[in-house]
XYZ file of N, CA, C and O in Angstrom:
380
model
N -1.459 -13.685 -3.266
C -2.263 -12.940 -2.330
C -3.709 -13.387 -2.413
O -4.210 -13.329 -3.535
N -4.362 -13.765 -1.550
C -5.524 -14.065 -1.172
C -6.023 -13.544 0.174
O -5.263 -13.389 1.130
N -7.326 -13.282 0.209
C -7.519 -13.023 1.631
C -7.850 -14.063 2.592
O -8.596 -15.042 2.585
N -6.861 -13.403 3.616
C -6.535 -14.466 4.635
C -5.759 -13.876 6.228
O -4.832 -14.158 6.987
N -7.187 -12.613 6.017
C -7.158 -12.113 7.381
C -8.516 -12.647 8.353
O -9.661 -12.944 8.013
N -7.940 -12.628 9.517
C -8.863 -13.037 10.278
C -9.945 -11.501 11.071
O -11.171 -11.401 11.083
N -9.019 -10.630 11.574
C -9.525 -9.632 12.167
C -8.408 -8.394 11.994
O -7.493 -7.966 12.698
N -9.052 -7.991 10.485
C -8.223 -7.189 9.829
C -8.482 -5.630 10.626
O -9.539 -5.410 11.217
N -7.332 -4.573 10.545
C -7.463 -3.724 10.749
C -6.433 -2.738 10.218
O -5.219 -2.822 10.404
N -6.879 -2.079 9.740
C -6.304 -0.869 8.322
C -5.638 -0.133 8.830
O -6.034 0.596 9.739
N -4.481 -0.134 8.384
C -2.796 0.511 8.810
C -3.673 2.057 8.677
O -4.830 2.007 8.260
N -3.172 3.168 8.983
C -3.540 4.315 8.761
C -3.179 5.043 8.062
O -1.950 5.049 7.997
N -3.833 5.977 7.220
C -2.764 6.629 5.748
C -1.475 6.990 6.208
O -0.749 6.980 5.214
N -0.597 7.412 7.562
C -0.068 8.110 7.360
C 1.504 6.753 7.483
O 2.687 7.043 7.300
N 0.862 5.134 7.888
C 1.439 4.296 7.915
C 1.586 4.100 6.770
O 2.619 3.645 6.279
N 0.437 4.455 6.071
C 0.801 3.718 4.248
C 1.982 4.641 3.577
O 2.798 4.247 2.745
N 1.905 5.661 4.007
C 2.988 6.725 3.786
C 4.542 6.465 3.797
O 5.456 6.765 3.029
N 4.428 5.555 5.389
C 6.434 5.468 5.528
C 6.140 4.651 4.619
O 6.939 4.554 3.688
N 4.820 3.754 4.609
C 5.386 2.285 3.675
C 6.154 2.642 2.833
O 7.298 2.258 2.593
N 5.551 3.374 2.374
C 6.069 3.791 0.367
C 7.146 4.362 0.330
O 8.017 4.042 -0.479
N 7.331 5.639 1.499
C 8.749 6.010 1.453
C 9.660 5.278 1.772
O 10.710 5.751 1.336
N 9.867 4.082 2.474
C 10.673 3.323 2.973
C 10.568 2.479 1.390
O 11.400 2.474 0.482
N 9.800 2.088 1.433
C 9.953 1.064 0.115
C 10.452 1.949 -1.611
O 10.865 1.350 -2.604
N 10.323 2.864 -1.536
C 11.260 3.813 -3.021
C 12.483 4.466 -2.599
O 13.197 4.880 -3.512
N 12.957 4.684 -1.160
C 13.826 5.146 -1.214
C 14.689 4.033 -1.789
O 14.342 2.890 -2.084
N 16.007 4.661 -1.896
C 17.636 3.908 -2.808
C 18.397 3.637 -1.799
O 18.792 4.626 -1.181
N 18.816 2.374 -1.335
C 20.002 2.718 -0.520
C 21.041 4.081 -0.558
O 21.519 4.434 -1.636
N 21.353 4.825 0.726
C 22.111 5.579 0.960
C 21.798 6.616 0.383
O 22.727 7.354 0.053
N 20.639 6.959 0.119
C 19.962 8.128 -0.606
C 18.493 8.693 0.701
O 17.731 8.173 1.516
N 18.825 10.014 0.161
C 18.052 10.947 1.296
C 16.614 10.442 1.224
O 16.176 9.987 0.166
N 15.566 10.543 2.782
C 14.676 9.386 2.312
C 13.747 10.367 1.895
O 13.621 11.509 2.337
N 12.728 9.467 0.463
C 12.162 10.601 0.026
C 10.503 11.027 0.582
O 9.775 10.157 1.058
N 10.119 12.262 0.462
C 9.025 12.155 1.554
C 7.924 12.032 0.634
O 7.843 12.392 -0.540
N 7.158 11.501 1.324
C 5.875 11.191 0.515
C 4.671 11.527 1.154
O 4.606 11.215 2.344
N 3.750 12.061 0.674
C 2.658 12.582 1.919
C 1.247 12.032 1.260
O 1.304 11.488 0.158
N 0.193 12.151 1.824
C -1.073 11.486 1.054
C -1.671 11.573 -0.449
O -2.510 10.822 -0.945
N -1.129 12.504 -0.950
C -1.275 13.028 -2.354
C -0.244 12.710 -3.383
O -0.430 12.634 -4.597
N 0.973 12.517 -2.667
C 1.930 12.292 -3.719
C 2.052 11.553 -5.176
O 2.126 10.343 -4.965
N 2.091 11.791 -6.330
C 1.933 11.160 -7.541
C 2.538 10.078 -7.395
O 3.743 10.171 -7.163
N 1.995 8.849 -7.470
C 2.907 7.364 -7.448
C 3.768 7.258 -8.606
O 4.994 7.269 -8.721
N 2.482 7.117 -9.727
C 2.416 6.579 -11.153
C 3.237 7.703 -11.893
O 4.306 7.396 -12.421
N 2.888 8.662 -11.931
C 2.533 9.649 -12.483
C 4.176 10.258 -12.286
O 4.667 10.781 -13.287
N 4.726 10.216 -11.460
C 6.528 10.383 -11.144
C 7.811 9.584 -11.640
O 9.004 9.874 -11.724
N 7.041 8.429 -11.939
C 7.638 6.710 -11.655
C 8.386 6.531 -10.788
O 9.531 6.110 -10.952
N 7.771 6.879 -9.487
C 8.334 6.079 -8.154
C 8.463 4.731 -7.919
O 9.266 4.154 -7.185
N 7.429 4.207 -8.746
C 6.514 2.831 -8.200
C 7.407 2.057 -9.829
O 7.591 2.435 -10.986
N 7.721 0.897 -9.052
C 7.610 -0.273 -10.418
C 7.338 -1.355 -9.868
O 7.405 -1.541 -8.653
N 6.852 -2.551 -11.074
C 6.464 -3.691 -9.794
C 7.634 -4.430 -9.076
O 7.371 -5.629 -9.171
N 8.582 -4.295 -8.530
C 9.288 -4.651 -7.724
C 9.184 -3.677 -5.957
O 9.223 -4.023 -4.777
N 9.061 -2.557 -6.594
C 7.996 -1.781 -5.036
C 7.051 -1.735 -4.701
O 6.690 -1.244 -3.632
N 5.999 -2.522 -5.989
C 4.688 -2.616 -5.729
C 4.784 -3.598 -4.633
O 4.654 -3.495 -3.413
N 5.118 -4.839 -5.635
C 5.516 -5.869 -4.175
C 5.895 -5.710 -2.988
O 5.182 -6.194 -2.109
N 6.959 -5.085 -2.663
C 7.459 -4.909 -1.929
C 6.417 -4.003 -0.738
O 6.622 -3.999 0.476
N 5.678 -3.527 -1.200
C 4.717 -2.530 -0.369
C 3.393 -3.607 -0.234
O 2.873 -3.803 0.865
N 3.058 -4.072 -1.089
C 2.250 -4.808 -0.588
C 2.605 -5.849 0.397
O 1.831 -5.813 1.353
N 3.583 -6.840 0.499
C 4.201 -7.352 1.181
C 4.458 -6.312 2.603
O 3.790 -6.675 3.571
N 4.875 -5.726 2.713
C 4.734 -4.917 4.049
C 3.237 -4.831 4.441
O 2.986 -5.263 5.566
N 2.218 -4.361 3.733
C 0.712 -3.788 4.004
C 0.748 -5.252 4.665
O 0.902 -5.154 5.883
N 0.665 -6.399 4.281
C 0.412 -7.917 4.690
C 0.886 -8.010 5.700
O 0.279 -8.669 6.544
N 2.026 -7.461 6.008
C 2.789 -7.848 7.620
C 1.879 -7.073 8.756
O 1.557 -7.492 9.868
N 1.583 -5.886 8.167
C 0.884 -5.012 8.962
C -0.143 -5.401 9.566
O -0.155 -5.494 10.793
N -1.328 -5.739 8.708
C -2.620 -6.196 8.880
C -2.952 -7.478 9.220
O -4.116 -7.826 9.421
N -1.658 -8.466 9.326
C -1.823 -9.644 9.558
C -2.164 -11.052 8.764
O -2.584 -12.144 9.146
N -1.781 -10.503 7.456
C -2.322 -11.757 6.479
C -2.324 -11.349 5.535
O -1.861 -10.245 5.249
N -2.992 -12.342 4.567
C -2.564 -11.456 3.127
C -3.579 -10.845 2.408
O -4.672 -11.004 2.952
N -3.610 -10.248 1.453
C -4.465 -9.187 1.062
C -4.615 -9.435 -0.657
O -3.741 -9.510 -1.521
N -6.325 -9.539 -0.758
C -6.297 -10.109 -2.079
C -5.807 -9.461 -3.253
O -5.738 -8.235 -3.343
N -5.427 -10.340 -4.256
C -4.942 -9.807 -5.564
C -5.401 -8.598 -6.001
O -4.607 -7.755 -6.418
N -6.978 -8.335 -5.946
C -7.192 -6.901 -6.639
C -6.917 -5.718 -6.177
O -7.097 -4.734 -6.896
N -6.396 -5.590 -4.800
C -5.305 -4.887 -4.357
C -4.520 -4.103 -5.251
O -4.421 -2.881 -5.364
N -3.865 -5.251 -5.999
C -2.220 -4.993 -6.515
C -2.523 -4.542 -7.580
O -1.966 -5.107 -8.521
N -3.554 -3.302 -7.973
C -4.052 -2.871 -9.584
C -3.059 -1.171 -9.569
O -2.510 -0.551 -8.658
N -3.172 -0.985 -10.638
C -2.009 -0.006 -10.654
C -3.549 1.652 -10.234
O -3.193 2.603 -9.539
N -4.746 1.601 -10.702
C -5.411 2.494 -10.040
C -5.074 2.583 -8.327
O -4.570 3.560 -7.771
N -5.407 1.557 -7.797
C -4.822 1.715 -6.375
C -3.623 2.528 -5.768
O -3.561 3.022 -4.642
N -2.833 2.552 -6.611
C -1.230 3.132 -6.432
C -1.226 4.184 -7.138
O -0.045 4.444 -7.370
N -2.141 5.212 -7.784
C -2.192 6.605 -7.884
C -1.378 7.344 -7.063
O -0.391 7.929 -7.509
N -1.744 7.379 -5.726
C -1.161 8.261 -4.706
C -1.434 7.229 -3.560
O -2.242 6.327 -3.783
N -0.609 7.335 -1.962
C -0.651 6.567 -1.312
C -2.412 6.561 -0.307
O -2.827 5.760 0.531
N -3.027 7.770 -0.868
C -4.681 8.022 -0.473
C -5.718 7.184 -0.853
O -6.598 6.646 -0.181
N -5.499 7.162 -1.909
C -6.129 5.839 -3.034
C -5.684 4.862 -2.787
O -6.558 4.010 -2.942
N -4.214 4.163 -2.272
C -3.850 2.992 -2.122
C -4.849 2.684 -0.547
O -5.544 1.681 -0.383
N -4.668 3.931 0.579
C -5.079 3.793 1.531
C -6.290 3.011 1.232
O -6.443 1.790 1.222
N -7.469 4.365 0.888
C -8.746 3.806 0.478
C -9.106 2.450 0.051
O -10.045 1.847 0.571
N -8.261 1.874 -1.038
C -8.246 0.711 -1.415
C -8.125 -0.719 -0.447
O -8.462 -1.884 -0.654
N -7.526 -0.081 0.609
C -6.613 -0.839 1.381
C -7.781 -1.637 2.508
O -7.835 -2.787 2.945
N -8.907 -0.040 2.776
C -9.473 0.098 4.020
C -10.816 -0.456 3.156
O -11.749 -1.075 3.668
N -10.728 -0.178 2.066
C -12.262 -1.402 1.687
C -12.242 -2.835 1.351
O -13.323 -3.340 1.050
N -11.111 -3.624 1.354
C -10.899 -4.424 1.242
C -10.721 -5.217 2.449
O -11.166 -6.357 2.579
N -10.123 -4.643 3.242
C -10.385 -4.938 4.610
C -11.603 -4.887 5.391
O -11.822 -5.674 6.311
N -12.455 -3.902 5.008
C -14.235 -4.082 5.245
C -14.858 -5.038 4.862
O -15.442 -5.806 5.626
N -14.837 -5.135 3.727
C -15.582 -6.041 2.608
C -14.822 -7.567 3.146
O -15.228 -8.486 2.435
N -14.115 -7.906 3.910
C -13.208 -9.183 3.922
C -13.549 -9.510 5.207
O -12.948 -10.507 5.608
N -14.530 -8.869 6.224
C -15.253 -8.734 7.395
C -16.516 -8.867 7.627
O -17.163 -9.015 8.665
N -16.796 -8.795 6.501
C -18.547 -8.835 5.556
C -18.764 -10.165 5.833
O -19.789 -10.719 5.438
């Protein structure tokens, strides 16, 4: 991951939301809901195989890829903080 957006524009929390629920649910398991606060870390929803996997989606979203310091486990607190994270990096990469 490097940045390598041209004219980035920040999915909206409530997009970062399915992300995550789509990306922890289990096959054939009820999907689980996740809302802006939800404990990432703190549940163990998240391992790095969904980290990836969510970041890899955020990239499809926004159009490119999104630098490494992204992928820090503070970011993935809750999907609010990932947001936040998401939407300054995308500022700062416009700078």
């Amino acid at each position: 991951m490097s940045s390598n957006i041209d004219s980035p524009s920040a999915p909206s929390l409530d997009a970062v939301c399915t992300v995550i629920a789509q990306a922890v649910r289990s096959p054939g398991a009820e999907p689980t809901v996740v809302d802006a606060d939800t404990e990432l870390l703190l549940t163990g929803l998240l391992d790095s195989l969904t980290v990836v996997k969510i970041v890899a989606e955020l990239e499809r979203l926004v159009g490119g890829e999104l630098p490494q310091s992204l992928a820090v486990a503070r970011n993935f607190r809750t999907p609010a903080s990932l947001h936040a994270a998401l939407t300054h990096e995308l500022t700062e990469s416009t700078r």
